[in-house]
Every structure is written in C-alpha cells, then in structure tokens.
Amino acid sequence: MTEKNFYITTPIYYPSGKLHIGSAYTTIACDVLARYKRMMGFDVHYLTGLDEHGQKIQQKAQEAGISPQAYVDGMARDVKKLWSLLDISYDQFIRTTDRYHEEAVAKVFEKLLAQGDIYLGEYTGWYSVSDEEFFTESQLAEVYRDENGNMIGGVAPSGHEVEKVSEESYFFRMSKYADRLVAYYKEHPEFIQPDGRMNEMLKNFIEPGLEDLAVSRTTYTWGVKVPSNPKHVIYVWIDALMNYITAIGYGQEDQANFDKFWPADIHMIGKDILRFHSIYWPIMLMALDLPLPKRLVAHGWFVMQDGKMSKSKGNVVYPEMLVERFGLDPLRYYLMRSLPVGSDGTFTPEDYVGRINYELANDLGNLLNRTVAMINKYFGGEVPAFATATEFDADLAAVVADNIAAYHKQMEAVDYPKALDAVWTIISRTNKYIDETAPWVLAKDEADRDKLAAVMAHLAASLRVVAHLIQPFMMETSNAIMEQLGLGSAFDLENLELSGLPTDIKVVAKGTPIFPRLDMEEEIAYIKGQMNAGKAPAEKEWVPEEVELTSSKGQIKFDDFDKVEIRVAEVIEVEKVEGSDKLLRFRLDAGDADHRQILSGIAKFYPNEQELVGKKLQIVANLKPRKMMKKYVSQGMILSAEHDGKLAVLTVDPSVPNGAIIG
Ligand code: ME8
C-alpha cells in the first residue's frame, strides 16, 4: 500500500512589512489544499514560516531602531497572529533564524564547498536590496547611463533601484547542472504549473546560458555565516530555499520526517519567485543528490485597478480589516474564487461586496434558509429519507455527481476558481430544482406527499454535498450548514454522494442566515475609506506591534505622552537653596509672560552651578506647581539624564527660542 503522505509548503515570507491580502493569498491557498488533503485521508505536513535574514531585514531593523533579532521576533508574533485570524492550519512554522535551520544551512554550504559545487571568486553586478536579487543589464526594467553611455544604475522589474556591487563572493556552479535540469523538465512536464511557465524559464534564463550564482555576501552581517570564512554571509535565497528540507530534519539527527515527507508534493509560490524555485532550488537538490519536489505551482498576483498594491498609492487592502467587517469566510472565498490560475486578478471593493451578496447570501444562504424552513413547515423538521420520486431528481443527481468529480479534479490541479465554479453549479442547479418541483404546490395535495418528501431529501442531500465541498475553503459556513441540517460534523469527503444523506436527521427549528445581506453602496464606501486611510505612508510604516523595547516603566499610549508639555527654557539665574544640599533654585525664561521658578535636586552634580546660566534646558512646563521647602513654589521640572553616578541636564541648541515646544 502506498503511504498517503502529503507535504505542502508556502514560500517563507520576508518579515519586512505588514502583510496585505495579496501576500496572504498563497498561505490561504495552501491551507485550502492542506485541509482538502486531510479530508481525503492524507497525512499532511503543511509548512510555512519566515525568511528572516538578509540585508533588507537588517535595514528595516535599523530604521525601526532595534536589533534585527528583536525586529524579526516582533514580526513573527504578528504574522502568527494573522495566520491564526485566517485560521491557517499549518503543521509547522519555520523561522530561518531557528538554530537547527542555521546549523543545517552552514553544514550544507560547507559540503557543497568541499565537493566543488561552490567556489570562491569575485562578483561585480547590479543588486536590488529590496528584492534581495542580482540582475543582469538585460533583466532590468530601466537602465541609467552617463553621457558616455556607461551604465550607472537601473531599476529592477519590481520597480526597486539596483546598486553596483563588487566584492569577493562564493559562487554556485549552476552551469554544471543546466543540462540535467533541462532533461528533468523534459521528463517531467508536470513539474511546473501552470503550463507555459516552464517554457518561460527555459527561454528567459536557461537557454541564454545559466550563469553561476553568487551565493555569499560580505557587505552585511545579518545571516548565516560561512563557517570556514565567516566574513561571508550565505546569500539569503540559498538560506531560504533550504527551509523546505531543514524544517523536516534534513542534515539533523532526527530525519524521520524528512524520510517520510521528502520530496515535497507541492511548493506553492507566486510567479515572481518561480525562477528561484524552478532553477536554483532543483540544482541545489541535484548537487545534494536529493529528489526534486513533485510540483511547483506558481500563481499570479492580486493587483488593484490602478496596478500593484502600494502604500504610497493608498490602494493596499489588509486582511484584518476585511475579516473584522465581513468575517473570515468571505475573505477566503473571495481570494480563492477570484484569482484565475496563471494570471493576475484584480481586487475591487464592488466585486468583494458583490460576491458576498450574490454568491454567498443569495445563492447559498437562501438555499439553506428555504430548505430548513420548508423541512420544518412540511415535516416538522424531520428530514425525509433519501428517495427518488420526481421527474427532476435524476438530472439533479447527475449534475451533482458530475460536479463532485469536476471539483476533485480541479482541487488536484489547484484550480480553485474552477473547483468553486463546480460547487456553485450544484448550488444553482439545486435552486432551480426548487422552482421546478414547486414544493409549495406539492404540499397542497396529500397525493404528492412522497414527491414532497423526495424533494426535501434532495435539497438536504445537495446542501450536505455543498457543505463538504466548501469545507476546505469556508470552515465556519460549512459547519453551520451541517449544524442546521442536523448533521453535526460527520464529514466524509472521500465517499461523497448525493444519496449518502444519513437517515433520522432533524434540522434546527429555526435557521439563522449564514450571510447577512449587505448594503452594497455603504460597504463599498467602507472598504474604499479603509484603503485611503492607509495612504499616508509614514503613518502606516510598519513597526512590529510587540517588540520588547527596553523600558523600566510600563508602556503608555500616545495620548498619555501627549499630555506632557516639554519646553525650552533658558537659565536666567541659579542659586543653592539654603538648608538643602540637594536643591538648586532656578529662574528660567520659558517663553512665559514672566520668569518661572523651578527647584531641582541636582545640586551635587553641579558644584559650580553658575556654569548653567545662559544654557537652554528642557523643562516639563505643565507640571502642577508645588511648594518645596515650605516657601518656594516650583513651577515645573528640569529634565536630566542620570548614568553611571553622573547627571547631565538636557540642553538644546542656543538657536532654539525660549518657550519652543519639544515633541
Ligand atoms: O518572496 N498577490 O517572500 P515575500 C499574490 N522570502 N501573491 C503575492 C502578492 C500579491 N499581490 N504579493 C506577494 C519571498 N505575494 C521570499 C520567499 S521562499 C524560499 C522565499 C506572494 O514575502 C509572493 O508571490 O516577498 C510570494 O509567493 C509570497 O507572497 C511571499 O512573498
């Protein structure tokens, strides 16, 4: 007996920004397949994770003013939170900063070096930090030249600028494996899907001659170091691709999962990263003498009507907003139904709300409502046993059977729009069946009682089929349908048939709508408003929500901080306070009508206090005045920093006017 194991992976995401609905697509798409395969009796291993090394992450962390590790830790928490919101049923979450992964990557690199697949050389080329990718001149979307025609820069296809990089680098002998790769493509035409993409890879990258790939960098440090030459950091793509095997134990003591699950059944990826997965990754595996993954599925992108999603355009849609407003199922449904295999899909708020109203609330929701209501009305809630009695039954049964088969075929092909089309064909046919059989007419005549019973059974049976088929896509809706039909959670997708309706079931006494009808205009306006709210790029710039910043006090909200008024104040006079060896009494010009007085306990740090006269200090200006030493009112607080037993008042540049607000 062949083992029914199934290993599916998403790309590991760069934790370099908040994930939008486009980036969430791949992960939901894999989740659907993982759930489908589990229902079909497979032992599934679903891997996802984060690609945490590289220059881009190092830069992002720097911008956020925190260490790369703190940055990626925060991001990993945020991403896991999002996957939990989207109910992603992953079995494993790998982070390339996980120790086991780093160790295995270093080990493999040394192995490839020792066997001569990797060698040391000199690299000069054009590098895009944002893409973490080198480009040849011909691969660039735009090339900048000086007046003599020499290339001085350019723009990658992604729109990011490239910079010239010249450094000592290790190279991978990709060229050595080119013929073997081409032969593999020929023997395995199913290796890259959708069709056509394999040719694209051959034409654009392999036939022009596969260049050796620079696989180390010396210009940054955030990555896995080459053990025998630690000034080199392993190129982030080599590091990242290896996650698919290190996650399941390759190069480690316990290889049980590797033996069980490798080669992967599917690497699901976006079209932009197909080159890495279809050329470099197979070659790395060949060099390691490992079998290649069975299938690469490269999907298109979600774009907006005005092009790619981008914060500066103000057209980015975040999954959290859609889930909060409309629930999870519509989002999963919309994304899986709207992206045709192999091409890009356009997200529009109109389409989003439209699909909820027409396909989910009308087609599916109404069918359930009517069915539950009629079974209650005509049979006291008890679902009649499945039987054939009307002239329309056979056609309904045929349509259901055909579309169950079509559904399975499309699920295997990872063509979700077509799989869902098959389900909606069943739904429409069933709605039509209600019109054809007109149960309200049958109910009038006792002689038609058997027919009426058969119609009710067919409706329940058809909805049961639908609940099964949508389960991998919309868990909550599927469960709700089963619940309302009185079927609990007795799923059996493997043996699904219309006639498989269990006997002795009872629908709920009162069905609840699974999708409320939406006010189209209002909801479209809502989504558009939320998209525009993200327009100001600075405001939406991502900082991990939960980074552990060092602070001796608890966190406060911005509003709390905003209550404090800090101002520039010039020292006009200062003197020691009689009877206290701690206090100094200041007269300050803080832009008020009159000078103000502040007492500050810093005397022992400024034995020669007169040196402070004329300095511009920072004071808390709106602190409630308080009486000190019984006779002096202190009207604020002077800010200072204490460190290693020393103290310094905080000064500002003399050019800043007295009273200027600091914030
Ligand atoms: O590429 N529509 O990570 P990533 C659909 N770290 N898919 C989209 C999309 C959109 N608008 N935007 C992004 C990386 N994606 C590497 C992977 S794997 C060893 C290393 C998809 O965070 C994109 O195509 O840039 C890719 O599949 C995934 O999101 C992660 O992209």
Short mmCIF file of N, CA, C and O and ligand atoms in Angstrom, two decimals, residues 10-16 19-26 50-51 56 237 240-244 268-273 277 299-303 308-309 339, ligand 1:
data_model
loop_
_atom_site.label_atom_id
_atom_site.label_comp_id
_atom_site.label_asym_id
_atom_site.label_seq_id
_atom_site.Cartn_x
_atom_site.Cartn_y
_atom_site.Cartn_z
N THR A 10 4.36 26.78 1.78
CA THR A 10 4.22 28.15 1.24
C THR A 10 5.63 28.70 1.09
O THR A 10 6.57 28.12 1.66
N PRO A 11 5.79 29.81 0.39
CA PRO A 11 7.09 30.47 0.47
C PRO A 11 7.24 30.96 1.90
O PRO A 11 6.23 31.18 2.59
N ILE A 12 8.47 31.12 2.36
CA ILE A 12 8.61 31.76 3.67
C ILE A 12 8.69 33.26 3.40
O ILE A 12 9.46 33.72 2.57
N TYR A 13 7.85 34.00 4.08
CA TYR A 13 7.70 35.43 3.78
C TYR A 13 8.83 36.25 4.36
O TYR A 13 9.39 35.92 5.41
N TYR A 14 9.14 37.35 3.67
CA TYR A 14 10.04 38.34 4.27
C TYR A 14 9.26 39.10 5.32
O TYR A 14 8.20 39.65 5.02
N PRO A 15 9.78 39.18 6.53
CA PRO A 15 9.05 39.96 7.54
C PRO A 15 9.39 41.43 7.41
O PRO A 15 9.89 42.05 8.33
N SER A 16 9.11 42.00 6.24
CA SER A 16 9.57 43.37 6.03
C SER A 16 8.42 44.36 5.96
O SER A 16 8.64 45.52 5.70
N LEU A 19 1.50 42.32 6.13
CA LEU A 19 1.06 41.51 5.00
C LEU A 19 -0.32 41.96 4.52
O LEU A 19 -1.23 42.16 5.32
N HIS A 20 -0.46 42.13 3.20
CA HIS A 20 -1.75 42.53 2.64
C HIS A 20 -2.47 41.31 2.08
O HIS A 20 -1.95 40.19 2.15
N ILE A 21 -3.65 41.52 1.49
CA ILE A 21 -4.43 40.36 1.04
C ILE A 21 -3.71 39.57 -0.05
O ILE A 21 -3.89 38.38 -0.17
N GLY A 22 -2.86 40.27 -0.83
CA GLY A 22 -2.12 39.57 -1.88
C GLY A 22 -1.15 38.57 -1.28
O GLY A 22 -1.08 37.42 -1.70
N SER A 23 -0.41 39.03 -0.28
CA SER A 23 0.58 38.11 0.30
C SER A 23 -0.11 37.02 1.11
O SER A 23 0.41 35.91 1.22
N ALA A 24 -1.28 37.33 1.65
CA ALA A 24 -2.00 36.29 2.40
C ALA A 24 -2.54 35.20 1.46
O ALA A 24 -2.83 34.09 1.89
N TYR A 25 -2.64 35.53 0.18
CA TYR A 25 -3.25 34.60 -0.78
C TYR A 25 -2.56 33.23 -0.76
O TYR A 25 -3.21 32.19 -0.64
N THR A 26 -1.22 33.22 -0.90
CA THR A 26 -0.51 31.93 -1.01
C THR A 26 -0.78 31.05 0.20
O THR A 26 -0.94 29.84 0.07
N LEU A 50 8.97 32.14 8.04
CA LEU A 50 9.52 33.45 7.71
C LEU A 50 10.98 33.37 7.27
O LEU A 50 11.76 32.57 7.78
N ASP A 51 11.30 34.25 6.33
CA ASP A 51 12.61 34.35 5.71
C ASP A 51 13.29 35.55 6.38
O ASP A 51 13.12 36.68 5.93
N LYS A 56 17.90 43.35 3.57
CA LYS A 56 16.64 44.09 3.67
C LYS A 56 16.15 44.13 5.13
O LYS A 56 15.75 45.17 5.63
N TRP A 237 18.76 33.77 -0.41
CA TRP A 237 17.91 32.83 -1.15
C TRP A 237 18.37 31.37 -0.96
O TRP A 237 17.55 30.46 -0.92
N ALA A 240 17.14 30.57 2.39
CA ALA A 240 15.68 30.45 2.43
C ALA A 240 15.18 29.17 1.78
O ALA A 240 14.33 28.46 2.35
N LEU A 241 15.68 28.86 0.60
CA LEU A 241 15.17 27.68 -0.11
C LEU A 241 15.39 26.40 0.69
O LEU A 241 14.57 25.49 0.68
N MET A 242 16.49 26.39 1.43
CA MET A 242 16.79 25.18 2.21
C MET A 242 15.76 24.90 3.30
O MET A 242 15.72 23.80 3.85
N ASN A 243 14.93 25.91 3.62
CA ASN A 243 13.96 25.71 4.71
C ASN A 243 13.06 24.50 4.45
O ASN A 243 12.62 23.84 5.37
N TYR A 244 12.81 24.25 3.15
CA TYR A 244 11.88 23.18 2.83
C TYR A 244 12.40 21.80 3.28
O TYR A 244 11.61 20.90 3.51
N MET A 268 3.98 25.75 -3.28
CA MET A 268 3.09 26.76 -3.85
C MET A 268 3.82 28.10 -3.73
O MET A 268 4.29 28.45 -2.65
N ILE A 269 3.88 28.83 -4.83
CA ILE A 269 4.63 30.10 -4.82
C ILE A 269 3.95 31.12 -5.73
O ILE A 269 3.12 30.76 -6.56
N GLY A 270 4.35 32.38 -5.59
CA GLY A 270 3.91 33.41 -6.52
C GLY A 270 4.81 33.39 -7.74
O GLY A 270 5.95 32.92 -7.68
N LYS A 271 4.29 33.91 -8.84
CA LYS A 271 5.03 33.84 -10.11
C LYS A 271 6.38 34.56 -10.04
O LYS A 271 7.30 34.23 -10.76
N ASP A 272 6.47 35.56 -9.15
CA ASP A 272 7.70 36.35 -9.07
C ASP A 272 8.89 35.55 -8.55
O ASP A 272 10.03 35.95 -8.75
N ILE A 273 8.63 34.44 -7.87
CA ILE A 273 9.77 33.71 -7.30
C ILE A 273 9.92 32.32 -7.93
O ILE A 273 10.56 31.45 -7.36
N HIS A 277 12.73 28.86 -7.56
CA HIS A 277 12.22 27.52 -7.22
C HIS A 277 12.37 26.52 -8.36
O HIS A 277 12.43 25.33 -8.12
N HIS A 299 1.31 30.88 -8.82
CA HIS A 299 0.08 31.64 -9.05
C HIS A 299 0.39 33.08 -9.43
O HIS A 299 1.51 33.56 -9.23
N GLY A 300 -0.63 33.75 -9.98
CA GLY A 300 -0.47 35.15 -10.35
C GLY A 300 -0.63 36.05 -9.14
O GLY A 300 -0.65 35.59 -8.00
N TRP A 301 -0.78 37.32 -9.39
CA TRP A 301 -0.84 38.29 -8.30
C TRP A 301 -2.21 38.94 -8.21
O TRP A 301 -2.89 39.12 -9.22
N PHE A 302 -2.55 39.33 -7.00
CA PHE A 302 -3.69 40.22 -6.81
C PHE A 302 -3.22 41.64 -7.02
O PHE A 302 -2.27 42.08 -6.38
N VAL A 303 -3.86 42.31 -7.96
CA VAL A 303 -3.50 43.70 -8.20
C VAL A 303 -4.75 44.56 -8.00
O VAL A 303 -5.85 44.03 -7.82
N LYS A 308 -0.23 47.61 -9.11
CA LYS A 308 0.23 46.89 -7.93
C LYS A 308 -0.21 47.58 -6.64
O LYS A 308 -0.32 48.79 -6.60
N MET A 309 -0.45 46.76 -5.61
CA MET A 309 -0.80 47.36 -4.33
C MET A 309 0.42 48.09 -3.79
O MET A 309 1.51 47.52 -3.76
N LEU A 339 -8.94 34.58 -8.25
CA LEU A 339 -7.65 34.64 -8.94
C LEU A 339 -7.54 33.48 -9.92
O LEU A 339 -7.30 32.34 -9.53
O1 ME8 B 1 9.41 36.13 -1.96
N1 ME8 B 1 -0.70 38.75 -4.90
O2 ME8 B 1 8.82 36.49 0.21
P1 ME8 B 1 7.70 37.62 0.02
C1 ME8 B 1 -0.40 37.43 -4.76
N2 ME8 B 1 11.03 35.39 1.09
N3 ME8 B 1 0.71 36.99 -4.15
C2 ME8 B 1 1.55 37.89 -3.65
C3 ME8 B 1 1.32 39.28 -3.74
C4 ME8 B 1 0.13 39.70 -4.41
N4 ME8 B 1 -0.19 40.98 -4.56
N5 ME8 B 1 2.34 39.92 -3.13
C5 ME8 B 1 3.19 38.96 -2.67
C6 ME8 B 1 9.60 35.99 -0.76
N6 ME8 B 1 2.71 37.74 -2.99
C7 ME8 B 1 10.73 35.10 -0.26
C8 ME8 B 1 10.32 33.66 -0.45
S1 ME8 B 1 10.77 31.04 -0.33
C9 ME8 B 1 12.06 30.05 -0.09
C10 ME8 B 1 11.35 32.65 -0.07
C11 ME8 B 1 3.34 36.43 -2.69
O3 ME8 B 1 7.30 37.95 1.39
C12 ME8 B 1 4.66 36.24 -3.41
O4 ME8 B 1 4.45 35.90 -4.74
O5 ME8 B 1 8.21 38.72 -0.86
C13 ME8 B 1 5.25 35.10 -2.61
O6 ME8 B 1 4.76 33.87 -3.07
C14 ME8 B 1 4.73 35.36 -1.19
O7 ME8 B 1 3.69 36.33 -1.33
C15 ME8 B 1 5.80 35.83 -0.23
O8 ME8 B 1 6.49 36.92 -0.76
#
